[in-house]
Backbone as numpy.savetxt, mean C-alpha at the origin, in Angstrom:
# Nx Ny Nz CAx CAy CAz Cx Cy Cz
3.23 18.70 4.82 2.60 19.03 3.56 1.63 17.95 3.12
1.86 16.67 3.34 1.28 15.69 2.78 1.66 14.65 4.06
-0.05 14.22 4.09 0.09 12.82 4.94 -0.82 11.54 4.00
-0.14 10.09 4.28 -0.97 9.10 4.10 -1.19 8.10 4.87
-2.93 8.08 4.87 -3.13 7.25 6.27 -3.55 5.81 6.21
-3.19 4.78 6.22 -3.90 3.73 5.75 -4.61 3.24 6.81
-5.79 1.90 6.15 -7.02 1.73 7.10 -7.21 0.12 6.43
-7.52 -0.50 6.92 -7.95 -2.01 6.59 -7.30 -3.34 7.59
-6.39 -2.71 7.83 -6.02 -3.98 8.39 -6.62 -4.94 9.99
-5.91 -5.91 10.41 -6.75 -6.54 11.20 -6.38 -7.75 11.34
-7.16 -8.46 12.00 -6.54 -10.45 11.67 -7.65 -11.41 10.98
-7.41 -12.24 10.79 -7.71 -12.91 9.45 -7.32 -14.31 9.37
-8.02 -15.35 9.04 -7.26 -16.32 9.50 -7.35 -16.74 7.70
-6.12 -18.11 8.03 -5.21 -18.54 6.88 -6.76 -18.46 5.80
-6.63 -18.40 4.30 -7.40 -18.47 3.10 -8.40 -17.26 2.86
-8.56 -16.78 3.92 -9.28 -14.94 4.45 -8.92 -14.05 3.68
-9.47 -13.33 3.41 -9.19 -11.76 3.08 -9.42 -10.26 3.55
-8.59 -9.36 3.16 -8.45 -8.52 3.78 -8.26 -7.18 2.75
-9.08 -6.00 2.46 -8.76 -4.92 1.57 -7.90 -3.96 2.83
-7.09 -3.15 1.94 -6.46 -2.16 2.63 -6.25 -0.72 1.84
-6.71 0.32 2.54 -6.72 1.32 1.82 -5.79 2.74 2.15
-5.76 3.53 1.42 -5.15 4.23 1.87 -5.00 5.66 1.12
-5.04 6.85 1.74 -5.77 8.29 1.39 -4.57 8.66 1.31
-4.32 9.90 0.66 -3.12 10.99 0.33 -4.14 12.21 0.47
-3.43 12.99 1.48 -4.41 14.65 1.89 -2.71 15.45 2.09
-3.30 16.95 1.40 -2.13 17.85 1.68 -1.91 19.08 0.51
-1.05 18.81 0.23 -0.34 20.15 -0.66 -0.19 19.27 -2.00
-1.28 18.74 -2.68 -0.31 17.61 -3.30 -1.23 18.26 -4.98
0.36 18.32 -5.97 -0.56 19.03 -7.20 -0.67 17.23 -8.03
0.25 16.80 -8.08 -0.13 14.89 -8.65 0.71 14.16 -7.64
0.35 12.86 -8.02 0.96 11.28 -7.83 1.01 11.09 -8.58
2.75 10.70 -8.51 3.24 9.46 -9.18 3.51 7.98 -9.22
3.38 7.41 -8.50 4.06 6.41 -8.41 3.02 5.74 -6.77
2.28 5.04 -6.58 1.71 4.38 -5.07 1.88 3.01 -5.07
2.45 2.63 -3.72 2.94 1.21 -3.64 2.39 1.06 -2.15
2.17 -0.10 -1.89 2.48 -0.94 -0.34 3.40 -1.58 -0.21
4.37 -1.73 0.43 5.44 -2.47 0.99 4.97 -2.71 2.20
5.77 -4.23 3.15 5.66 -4.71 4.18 6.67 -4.89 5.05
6.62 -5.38 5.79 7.87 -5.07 7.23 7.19 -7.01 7.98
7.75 -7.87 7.52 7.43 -9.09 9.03 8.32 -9.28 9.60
7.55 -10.28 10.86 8.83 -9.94 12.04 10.26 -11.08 11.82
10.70 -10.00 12.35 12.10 -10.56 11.75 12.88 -10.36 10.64
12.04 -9.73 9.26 12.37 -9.65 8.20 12.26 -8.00 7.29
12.98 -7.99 6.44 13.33 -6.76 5.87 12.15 -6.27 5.00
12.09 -5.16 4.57 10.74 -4.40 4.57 10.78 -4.85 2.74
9.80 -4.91 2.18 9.74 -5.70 0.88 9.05 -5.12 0.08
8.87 -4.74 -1.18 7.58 -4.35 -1.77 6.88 -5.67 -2.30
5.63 -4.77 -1.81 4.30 -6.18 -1.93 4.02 -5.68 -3.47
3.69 -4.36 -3.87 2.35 -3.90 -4.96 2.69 -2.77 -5.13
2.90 -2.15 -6.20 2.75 -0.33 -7.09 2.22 -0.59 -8.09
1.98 0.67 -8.38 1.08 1.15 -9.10 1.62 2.53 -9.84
1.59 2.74 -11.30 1.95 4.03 -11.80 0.78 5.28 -11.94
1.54 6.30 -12.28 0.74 7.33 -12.81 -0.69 6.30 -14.20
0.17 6.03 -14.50 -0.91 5.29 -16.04 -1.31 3.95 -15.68
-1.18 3.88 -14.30 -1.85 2.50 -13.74 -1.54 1.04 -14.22
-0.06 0.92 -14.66 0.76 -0.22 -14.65 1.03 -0.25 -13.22
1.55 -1.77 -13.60 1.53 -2.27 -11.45 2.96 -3.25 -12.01
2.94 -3.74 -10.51 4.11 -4.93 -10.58 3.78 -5.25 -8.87
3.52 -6.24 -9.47 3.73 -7.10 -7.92 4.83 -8.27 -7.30
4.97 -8.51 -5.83 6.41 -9.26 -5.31 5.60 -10.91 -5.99
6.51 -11.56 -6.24 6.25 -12.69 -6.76 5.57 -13.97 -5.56
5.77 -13.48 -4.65 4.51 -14.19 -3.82 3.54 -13.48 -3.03
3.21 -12.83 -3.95 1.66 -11.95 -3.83 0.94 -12.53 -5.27
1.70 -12.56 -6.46 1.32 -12.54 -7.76 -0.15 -13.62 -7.60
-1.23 -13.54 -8.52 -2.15 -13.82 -8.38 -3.32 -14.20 -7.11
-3.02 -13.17 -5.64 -3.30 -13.57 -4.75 -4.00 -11.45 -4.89
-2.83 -11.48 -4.58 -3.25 -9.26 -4.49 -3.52 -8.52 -5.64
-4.40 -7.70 -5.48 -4.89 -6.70 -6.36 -4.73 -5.31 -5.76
-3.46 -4.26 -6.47 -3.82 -3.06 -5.90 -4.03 -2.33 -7.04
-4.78 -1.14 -6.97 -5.76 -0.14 -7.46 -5.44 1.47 -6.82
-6.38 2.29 -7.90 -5.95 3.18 -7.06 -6.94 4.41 -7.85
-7.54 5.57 -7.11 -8.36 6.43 -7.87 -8.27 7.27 -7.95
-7.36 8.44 -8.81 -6.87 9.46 -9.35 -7.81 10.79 -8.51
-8.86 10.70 -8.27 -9.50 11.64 -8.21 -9.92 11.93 -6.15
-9.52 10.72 -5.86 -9.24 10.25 -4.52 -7.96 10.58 -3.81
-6.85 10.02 -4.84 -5.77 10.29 -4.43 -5.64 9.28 -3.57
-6.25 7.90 -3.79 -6.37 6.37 -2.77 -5.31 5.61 -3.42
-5.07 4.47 -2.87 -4.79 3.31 -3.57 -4.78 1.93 -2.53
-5.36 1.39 -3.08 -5.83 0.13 -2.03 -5.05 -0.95 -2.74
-5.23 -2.44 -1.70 -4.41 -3.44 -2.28 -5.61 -4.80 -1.35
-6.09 -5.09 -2.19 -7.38 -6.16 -2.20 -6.57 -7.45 -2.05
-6.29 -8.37 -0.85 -5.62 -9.55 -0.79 -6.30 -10.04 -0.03
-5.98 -11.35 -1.34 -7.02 -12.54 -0.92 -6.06 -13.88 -0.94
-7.03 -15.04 -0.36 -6.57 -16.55 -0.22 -4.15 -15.83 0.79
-5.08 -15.19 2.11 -3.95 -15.06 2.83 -3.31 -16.11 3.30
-2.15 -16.00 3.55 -1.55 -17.32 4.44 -0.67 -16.68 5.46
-0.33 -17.12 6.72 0.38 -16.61 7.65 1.66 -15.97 7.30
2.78 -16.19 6.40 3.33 -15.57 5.43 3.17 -14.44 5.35
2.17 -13.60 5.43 1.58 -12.57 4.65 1.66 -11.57 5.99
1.99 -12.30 7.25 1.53 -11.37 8.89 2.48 -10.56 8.51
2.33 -9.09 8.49 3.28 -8.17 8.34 2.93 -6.63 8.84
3.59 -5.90 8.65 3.49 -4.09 9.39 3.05 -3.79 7.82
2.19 -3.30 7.08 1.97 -2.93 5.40 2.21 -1.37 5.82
2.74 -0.84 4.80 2.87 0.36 4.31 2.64 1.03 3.31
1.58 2.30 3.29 1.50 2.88 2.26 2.77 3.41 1.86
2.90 3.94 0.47 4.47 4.97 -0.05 3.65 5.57 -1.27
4.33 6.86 -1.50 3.86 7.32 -2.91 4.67 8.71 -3.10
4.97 9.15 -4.05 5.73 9.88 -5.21 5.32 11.20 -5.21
5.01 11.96 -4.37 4.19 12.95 -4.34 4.62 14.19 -5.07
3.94 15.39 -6.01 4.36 16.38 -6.34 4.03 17.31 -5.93
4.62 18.35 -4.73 4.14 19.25 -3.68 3.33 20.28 -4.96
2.12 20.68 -4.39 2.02 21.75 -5.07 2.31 23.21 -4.54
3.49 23.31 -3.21 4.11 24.52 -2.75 5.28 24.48 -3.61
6.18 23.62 -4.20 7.52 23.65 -4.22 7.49 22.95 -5.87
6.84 22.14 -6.29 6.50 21.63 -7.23 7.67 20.21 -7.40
8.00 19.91 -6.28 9.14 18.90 -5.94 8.82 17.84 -5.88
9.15 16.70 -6.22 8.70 15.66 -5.86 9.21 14.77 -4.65
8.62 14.51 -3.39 8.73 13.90 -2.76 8.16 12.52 -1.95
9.13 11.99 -1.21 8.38 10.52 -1.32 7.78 11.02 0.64
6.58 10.10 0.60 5.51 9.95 1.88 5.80 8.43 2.20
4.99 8.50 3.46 4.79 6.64 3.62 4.33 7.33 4.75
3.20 5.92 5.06 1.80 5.87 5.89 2.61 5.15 6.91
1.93 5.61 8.38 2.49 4.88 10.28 2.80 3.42 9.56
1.57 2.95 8.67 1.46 1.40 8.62 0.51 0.98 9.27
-0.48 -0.32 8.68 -1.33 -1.11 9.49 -0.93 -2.69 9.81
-1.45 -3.12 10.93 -0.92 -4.69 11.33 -1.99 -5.25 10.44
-1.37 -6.47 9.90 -2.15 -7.45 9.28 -1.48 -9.17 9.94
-2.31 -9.62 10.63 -2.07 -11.15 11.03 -2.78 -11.78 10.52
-2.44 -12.78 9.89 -3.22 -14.06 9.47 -2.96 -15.03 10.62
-3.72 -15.95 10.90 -3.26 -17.30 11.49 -4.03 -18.48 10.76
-3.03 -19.63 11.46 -3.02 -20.75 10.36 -4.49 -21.44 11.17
C-alpha cells in the first residue's frame, strides 16, 4: 500500500555533511508522525529525529544542534539535514512514519530498506 524510499546517503568525512531524504508513495490519505532512526554496527537501532503532524520534532541528544529534520506536507517527504558529522554518526538511517491508509483508513507504521551513511575520521 505504501512504500518509503530514502536517498542521500554516502561517505563523508569527519565535520562533512550530508542531507537525507525521503518520499512516502501509495494509498496514503495523511501522515502522522515521520522520523529517522539509525542502526550502527554493533549497536541497537536508536531514534535520531521526528517530526509531527504540526511539525514539532524531538531529537536524540547527540544529534541536538548538529541535525535538522523537516518535512513537506504536500510531498509527503521528510528529510534530516546533518551537519559537522563525526564517525559516531556511521550508521544504516531509516526512514519510519505513521501512515493513514486511505483503503482501510488505519493507521499503519512503514520504514524505508535504509541508507549507509559513513563518516571517517
Amino acid at each position: 500500500q505504501v512504500q518509503l524510499v530514502e536517498s542521500g546517503g554516502g561517505l563523508v568525512q569527519a565535520g562533512g555533511s550530508l542531507k537525507l531524504s525521503c518520499a512516502a508513495s501509495g494509498r496514503i490519505l495523511s501522515i502522522n508522525s515521520m522520523a529517522w532512526y539509525r542502526r550502527g554496527p554493533g549497536k541497537q537501532r536508536e531514534l535520531v529525529a521526528s517530526i509531527g503532524s504540526s511539525f514539532s520534532t524531538t531529537y536524540a541528544d547527540s544529534v541536538k544542534g548538529r541535525f535538522t529534520i523537516s518535512r513537506d506536507n504536500a510531498k509527503n517527504t521528510v528529510s534530516l539535514q546533518m551537519d559537522n558529522l563525526t564517525p559516531e554518526d556511521t550508521a544504516v538511517y531509516y526512514c519510519y512514519a505513521d501512515v493513514r491508509s486511505s483503503w482501510t483508513s488505519v493507521v499503519y507504521d512503514y520504514w524505508g530498506q535504509g541508507t549507509q551513511v559513513t563518516v571517517s575520521s
